[in-house]
Tab-separated table of C-alpha atoms and ligand atoms in Angstrom:
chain	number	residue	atom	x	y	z
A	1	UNK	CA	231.507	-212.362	-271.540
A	2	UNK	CA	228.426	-214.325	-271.894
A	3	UNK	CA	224.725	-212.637	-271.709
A	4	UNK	CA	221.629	-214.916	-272.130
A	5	UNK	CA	218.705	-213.708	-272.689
A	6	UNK	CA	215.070	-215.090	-271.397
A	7	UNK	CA	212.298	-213.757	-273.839
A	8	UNK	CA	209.272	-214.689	-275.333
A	9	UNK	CA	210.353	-213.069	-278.476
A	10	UNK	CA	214.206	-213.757	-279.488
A	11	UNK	CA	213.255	-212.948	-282.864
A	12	UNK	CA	213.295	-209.525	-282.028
A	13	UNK	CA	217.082	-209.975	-281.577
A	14	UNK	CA	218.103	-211.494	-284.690
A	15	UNK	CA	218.725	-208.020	-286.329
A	16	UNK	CA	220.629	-206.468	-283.264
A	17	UNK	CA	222.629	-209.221	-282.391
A	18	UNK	CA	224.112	-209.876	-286.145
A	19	UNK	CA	224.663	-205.583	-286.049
A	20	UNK	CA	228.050	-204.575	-286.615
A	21	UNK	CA	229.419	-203.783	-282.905
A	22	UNK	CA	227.729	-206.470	-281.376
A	23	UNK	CA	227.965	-209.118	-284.714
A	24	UNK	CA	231.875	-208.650	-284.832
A	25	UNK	CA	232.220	-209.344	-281.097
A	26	UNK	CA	230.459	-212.200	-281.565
A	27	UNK	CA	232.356	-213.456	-284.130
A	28	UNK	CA	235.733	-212.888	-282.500
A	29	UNK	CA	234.274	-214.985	-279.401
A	30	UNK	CA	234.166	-212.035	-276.947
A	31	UNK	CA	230.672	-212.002	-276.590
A	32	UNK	CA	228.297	-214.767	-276.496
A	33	UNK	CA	224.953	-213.427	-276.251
A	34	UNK	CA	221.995	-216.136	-276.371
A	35	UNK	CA	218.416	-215.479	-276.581
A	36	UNK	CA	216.491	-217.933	-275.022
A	37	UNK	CA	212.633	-218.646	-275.801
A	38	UNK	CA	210.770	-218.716	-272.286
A	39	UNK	CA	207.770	-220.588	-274.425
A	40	UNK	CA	209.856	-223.695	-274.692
A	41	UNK	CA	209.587	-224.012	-270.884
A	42	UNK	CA	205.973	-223.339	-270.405
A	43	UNK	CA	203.553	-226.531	-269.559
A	44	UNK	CA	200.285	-227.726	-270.434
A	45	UNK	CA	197.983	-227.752	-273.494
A	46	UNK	CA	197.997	-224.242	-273.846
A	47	UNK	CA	201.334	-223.605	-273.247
A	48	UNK	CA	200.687	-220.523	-270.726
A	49	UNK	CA	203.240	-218.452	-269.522
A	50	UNK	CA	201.041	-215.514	-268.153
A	51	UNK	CA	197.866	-215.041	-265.934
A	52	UNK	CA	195.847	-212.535	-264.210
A	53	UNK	CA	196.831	-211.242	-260.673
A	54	UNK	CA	195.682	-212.564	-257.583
A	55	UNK	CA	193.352	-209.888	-256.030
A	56	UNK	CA	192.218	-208.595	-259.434
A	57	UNK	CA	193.917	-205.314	-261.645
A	58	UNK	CA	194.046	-205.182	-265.646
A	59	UNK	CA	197.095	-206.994	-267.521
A	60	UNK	CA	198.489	-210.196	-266.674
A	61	UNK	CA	201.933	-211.390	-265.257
A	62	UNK	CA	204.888	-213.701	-266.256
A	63	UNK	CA	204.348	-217.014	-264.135
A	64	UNK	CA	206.884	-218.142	-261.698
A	65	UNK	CA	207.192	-222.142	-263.166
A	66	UNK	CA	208.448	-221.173	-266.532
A	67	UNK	CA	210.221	-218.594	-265.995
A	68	UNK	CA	212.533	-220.060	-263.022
A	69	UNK	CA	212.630	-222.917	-264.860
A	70	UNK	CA	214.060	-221.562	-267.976
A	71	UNK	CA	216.206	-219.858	-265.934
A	72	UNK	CA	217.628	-222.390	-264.023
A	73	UNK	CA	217.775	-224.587	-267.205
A	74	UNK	CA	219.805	-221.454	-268.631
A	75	UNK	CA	222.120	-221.435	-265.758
A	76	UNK	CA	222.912	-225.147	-265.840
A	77	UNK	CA	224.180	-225.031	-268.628
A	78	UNK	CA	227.841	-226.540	-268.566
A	79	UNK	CA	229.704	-224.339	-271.444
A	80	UNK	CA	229.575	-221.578	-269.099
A	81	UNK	CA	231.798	-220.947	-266.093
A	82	UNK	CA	229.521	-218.748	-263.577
A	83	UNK	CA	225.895	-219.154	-262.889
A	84	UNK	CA	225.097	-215.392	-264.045
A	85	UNK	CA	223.859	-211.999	-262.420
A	86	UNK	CA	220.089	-212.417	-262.570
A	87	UNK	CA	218.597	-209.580	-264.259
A	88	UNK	CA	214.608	-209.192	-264.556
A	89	UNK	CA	213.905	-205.525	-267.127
A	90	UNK	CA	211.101	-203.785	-265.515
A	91	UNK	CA	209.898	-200.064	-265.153
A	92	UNK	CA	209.996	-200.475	-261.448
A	93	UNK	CA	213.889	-201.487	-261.199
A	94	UNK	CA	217.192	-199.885	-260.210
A	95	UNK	CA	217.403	-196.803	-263.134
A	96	UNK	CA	220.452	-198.311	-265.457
A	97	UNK	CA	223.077	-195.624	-265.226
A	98	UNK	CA	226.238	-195.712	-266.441
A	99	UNK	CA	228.435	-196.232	-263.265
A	100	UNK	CA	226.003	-199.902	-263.311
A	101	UNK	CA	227.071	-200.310	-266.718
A	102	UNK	CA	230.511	-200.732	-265.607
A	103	UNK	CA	229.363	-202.549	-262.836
A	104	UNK	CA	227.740	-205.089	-265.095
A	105	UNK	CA	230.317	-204.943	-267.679
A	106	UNK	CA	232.762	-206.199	-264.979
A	107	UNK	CA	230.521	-209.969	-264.584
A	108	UNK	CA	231.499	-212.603	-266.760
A	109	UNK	CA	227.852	-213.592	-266.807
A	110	UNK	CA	224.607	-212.031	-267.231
A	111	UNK	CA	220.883	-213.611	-267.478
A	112	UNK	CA	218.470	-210.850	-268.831
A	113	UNK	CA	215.055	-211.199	-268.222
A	114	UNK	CA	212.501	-210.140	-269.956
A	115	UNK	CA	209.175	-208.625	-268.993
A	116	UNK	CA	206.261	-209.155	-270.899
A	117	UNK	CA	202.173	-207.949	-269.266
A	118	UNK	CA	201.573	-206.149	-266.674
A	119	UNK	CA	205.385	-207.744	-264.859
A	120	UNK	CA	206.505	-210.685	-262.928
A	121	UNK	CA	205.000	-212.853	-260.326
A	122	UNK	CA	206.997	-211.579	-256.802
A	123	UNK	CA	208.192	-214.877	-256.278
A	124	UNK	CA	210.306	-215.354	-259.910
A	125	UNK	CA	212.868	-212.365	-258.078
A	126	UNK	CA	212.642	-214.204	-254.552
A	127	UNK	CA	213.850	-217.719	-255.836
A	128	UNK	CA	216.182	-216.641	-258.495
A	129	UNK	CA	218.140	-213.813	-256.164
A	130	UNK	CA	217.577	-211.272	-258.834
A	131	UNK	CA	217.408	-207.955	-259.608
A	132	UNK	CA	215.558	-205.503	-261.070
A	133	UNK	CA	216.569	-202.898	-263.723
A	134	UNK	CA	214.692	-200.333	-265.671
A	135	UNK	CA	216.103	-198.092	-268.104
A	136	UNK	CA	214.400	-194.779	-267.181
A	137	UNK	CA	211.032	-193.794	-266.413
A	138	UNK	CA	208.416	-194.591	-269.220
A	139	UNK	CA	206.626	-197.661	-269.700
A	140	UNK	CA	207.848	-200.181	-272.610
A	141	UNK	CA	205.580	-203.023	-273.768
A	142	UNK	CA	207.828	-205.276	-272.757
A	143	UNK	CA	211.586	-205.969	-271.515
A	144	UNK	CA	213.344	-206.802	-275.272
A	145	UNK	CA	214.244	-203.264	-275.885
A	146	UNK	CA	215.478	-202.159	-272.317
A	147	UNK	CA	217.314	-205.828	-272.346
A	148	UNK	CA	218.736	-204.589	-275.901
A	149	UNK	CA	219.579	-200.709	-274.367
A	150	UNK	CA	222.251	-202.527	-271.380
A	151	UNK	CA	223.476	-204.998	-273.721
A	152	UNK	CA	224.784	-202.388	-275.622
A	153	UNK	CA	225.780	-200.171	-273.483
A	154	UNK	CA	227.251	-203.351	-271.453
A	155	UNK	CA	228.974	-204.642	-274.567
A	156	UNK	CA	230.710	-201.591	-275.458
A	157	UNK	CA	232.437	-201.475	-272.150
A	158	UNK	CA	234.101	-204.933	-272.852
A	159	UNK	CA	237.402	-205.159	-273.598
A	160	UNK	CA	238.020	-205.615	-277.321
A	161	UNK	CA	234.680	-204.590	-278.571
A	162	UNK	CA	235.395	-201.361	-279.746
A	163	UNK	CA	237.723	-201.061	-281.990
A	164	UNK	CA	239.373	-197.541	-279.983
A	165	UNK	CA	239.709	-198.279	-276.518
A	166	UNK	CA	239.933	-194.563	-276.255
A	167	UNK	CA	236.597	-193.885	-277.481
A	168	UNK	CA	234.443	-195.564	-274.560
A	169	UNK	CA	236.667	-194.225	-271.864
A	170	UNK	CA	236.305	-190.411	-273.291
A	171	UNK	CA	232.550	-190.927	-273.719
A	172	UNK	CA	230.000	-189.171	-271.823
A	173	UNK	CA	229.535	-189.690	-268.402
A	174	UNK	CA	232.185	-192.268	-268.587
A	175	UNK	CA	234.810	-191.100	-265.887
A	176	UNK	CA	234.742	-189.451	-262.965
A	177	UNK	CA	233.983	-186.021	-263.921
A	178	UNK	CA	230.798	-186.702	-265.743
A	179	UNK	CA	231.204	-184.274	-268.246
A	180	UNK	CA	228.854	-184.116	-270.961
A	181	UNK	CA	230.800	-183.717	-275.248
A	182	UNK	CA	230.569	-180.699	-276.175
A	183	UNK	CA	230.034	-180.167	-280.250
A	184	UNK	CA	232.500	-181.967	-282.751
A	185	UNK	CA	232.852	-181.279	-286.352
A	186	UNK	CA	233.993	-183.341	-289.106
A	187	UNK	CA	234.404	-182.302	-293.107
A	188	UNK	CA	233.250	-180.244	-294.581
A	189	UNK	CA	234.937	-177.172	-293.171
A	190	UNK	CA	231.857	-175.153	-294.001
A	191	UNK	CA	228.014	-176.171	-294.662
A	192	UNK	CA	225.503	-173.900	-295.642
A	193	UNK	CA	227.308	-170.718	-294.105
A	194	UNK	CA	227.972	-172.670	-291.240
A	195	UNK	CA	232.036	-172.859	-290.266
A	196	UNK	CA	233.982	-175.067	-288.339
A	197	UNK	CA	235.421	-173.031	-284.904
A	198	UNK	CA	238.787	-172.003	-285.873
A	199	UNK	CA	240.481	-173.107	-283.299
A	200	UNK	CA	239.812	-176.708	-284.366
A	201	UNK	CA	241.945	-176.734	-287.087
A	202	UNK	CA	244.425	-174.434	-285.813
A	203	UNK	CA	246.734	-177.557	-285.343
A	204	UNK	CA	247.082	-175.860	-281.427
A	205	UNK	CA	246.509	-179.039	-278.994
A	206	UNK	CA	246.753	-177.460	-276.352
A	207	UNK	CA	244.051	-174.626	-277.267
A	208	UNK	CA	241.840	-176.842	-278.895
A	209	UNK	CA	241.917	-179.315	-275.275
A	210	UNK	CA	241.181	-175.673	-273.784
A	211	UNK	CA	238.455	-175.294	-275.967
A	212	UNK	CA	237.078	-178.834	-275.127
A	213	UNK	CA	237.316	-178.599	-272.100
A	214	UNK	CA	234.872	-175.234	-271.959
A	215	UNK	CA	232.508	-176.848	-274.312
A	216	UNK	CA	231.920	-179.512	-272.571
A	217	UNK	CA	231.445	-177.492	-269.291
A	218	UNK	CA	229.182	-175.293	-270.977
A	219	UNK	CA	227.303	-178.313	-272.382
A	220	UNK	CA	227.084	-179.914	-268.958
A	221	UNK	CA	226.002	-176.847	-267.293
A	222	UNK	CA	223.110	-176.062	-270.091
A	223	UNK	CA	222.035	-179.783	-269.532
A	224	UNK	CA	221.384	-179.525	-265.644
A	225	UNK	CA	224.395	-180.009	-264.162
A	226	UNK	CA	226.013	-183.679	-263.286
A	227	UNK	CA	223.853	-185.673	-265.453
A	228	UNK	CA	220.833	-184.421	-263.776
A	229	UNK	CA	217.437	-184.903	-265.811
A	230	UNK	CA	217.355	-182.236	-268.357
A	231	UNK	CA	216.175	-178.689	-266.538
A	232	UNK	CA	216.401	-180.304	-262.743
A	233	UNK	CA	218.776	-177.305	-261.864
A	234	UNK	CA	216.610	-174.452	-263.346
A	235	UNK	CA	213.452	-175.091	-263.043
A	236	UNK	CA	211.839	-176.170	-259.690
A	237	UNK	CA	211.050	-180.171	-259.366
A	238	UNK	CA	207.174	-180.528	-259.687
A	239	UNK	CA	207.963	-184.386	-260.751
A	240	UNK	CA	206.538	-187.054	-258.460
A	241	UNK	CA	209.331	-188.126	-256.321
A	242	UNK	CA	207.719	-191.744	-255.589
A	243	UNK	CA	208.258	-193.938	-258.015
A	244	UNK	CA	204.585	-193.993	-259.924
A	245	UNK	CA	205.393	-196.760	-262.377
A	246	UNK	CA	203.830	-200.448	-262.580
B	301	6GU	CL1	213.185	-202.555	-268.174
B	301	6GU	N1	210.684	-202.635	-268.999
B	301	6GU	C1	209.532	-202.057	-269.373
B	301	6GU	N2	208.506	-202.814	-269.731
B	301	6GU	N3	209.370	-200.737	-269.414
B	301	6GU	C2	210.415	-199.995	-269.081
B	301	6GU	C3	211.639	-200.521	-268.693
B	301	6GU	C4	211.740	-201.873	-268.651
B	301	6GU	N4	212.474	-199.514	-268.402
B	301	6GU	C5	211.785	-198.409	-268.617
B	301	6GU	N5	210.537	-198.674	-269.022
């Protein structure tokens, strides 16, 4: 799979890129994940890449020249097959769940964009065909870290990344029964008073998959029920239903 990334800081990937999941994928040649400096394609003496809206508000936005041209300079490149999903990171996008995850872990391309200001120009999302994503409703400074969250997420999906296939497909929310874990245990048997449940190491697999199976009901129920927002079932909704973000 190959993810590039438009920012105006790839430095801020250096560390999370060379991390262990995502470092060793690289270096088997399953992923190829390539930050890409949207400065390079800016113009002019002052190398601009942002201004101030058209009709007046605070902040500025990402200019449509640079960042459809680095972009499209992105996208032409020849080592890679497809042109790429088009991805702009913004607090008014699609909320990344994990059934997109899969979605997007099914591509063999992305191109993650980042946000940076206030947002984008309206036009960089008409001309490129893209879409919008956000990763859940607060506002970041900018896109790096939500653009960081799906990569991960995304990356772990791919085949050959993790080392235990097993592991992503019995994850939360992974599945169709959107269960949330219930509690695990690992040595030592008992810390400070507290035991593991016997039934763990009973050596019974077919009580202790009982056992899991309750937990994580219980845990799914006490969470608001079908990955719901924490409290949505028991307490009434006084959150703004239209989307209040920038
Ligand atoms: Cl994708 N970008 C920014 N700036 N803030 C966010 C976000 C994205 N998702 C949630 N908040």
């Amino acid at each position: 799979m190959r993810i590039d990334i438009v920012t105006l800081f790839p430095e801020m990937f250096e560390g999370f890129l060379t991390g262990s999941l995502l470092g060793d994928a690289r270096e088997a040649g399953i992923l190829d994940v390539r930050p890409r400096n949207l400065r390079d394609f800016a113009t002019g003496r002052h190398r601009q890449v942002d201004d101030r809206p058209f009709g007046g508000g605070p902040g500025m936005l990402l200019m449509p020249g640079p960042v459809v041209a680095c972009v499209e300079a992105v996208q032409s490149d020849p080592s890679a097959a497809a042109p790429g999903r088009v991805i702009l990171l913004t607090p008014g996008g699609r909320p990344l769940d994990q059934a997109l995850v899969e979605e997007l872990a099914a591509e063999p391309r992305l191109v993650l964009v980042c946000g940076r200001y206030e947002g984008f120009d309206a036009r960089i999302r008409e001309t490129l065909g893209a879409e919008e994503i956000s990763i859940g409703d607060y506002v970041l400074s900018g896109g790096e870290p939500a653009a960081m969250v799906v990569i991960d997420a995304v990356a772990r999906l791919v085949p050959g990344v993790l080392g235990d296939e097993r592991s992503a497909r019995d994850d939360s929310f992974s599945g169709a029964e959107r269960l949330v874990e219930g509690p695990q245990y690992t040595r030592p048997r008992e810390f400070r008073g507290l035991e593991v449940p016997e039934v763990l190491t009973s050596g019974d697999h077919r009580r202790i998959a009982r056992w899991r199976r309750e937990q994580a009901a219980e845990a799914t129920r006490r969470r608001g029920s079908d990955a719901e927002p924490r409290g949505a079932t028991s307490q009434p909704d006084t959150r703004q239903t239209e989307r209040s973000m920038p």
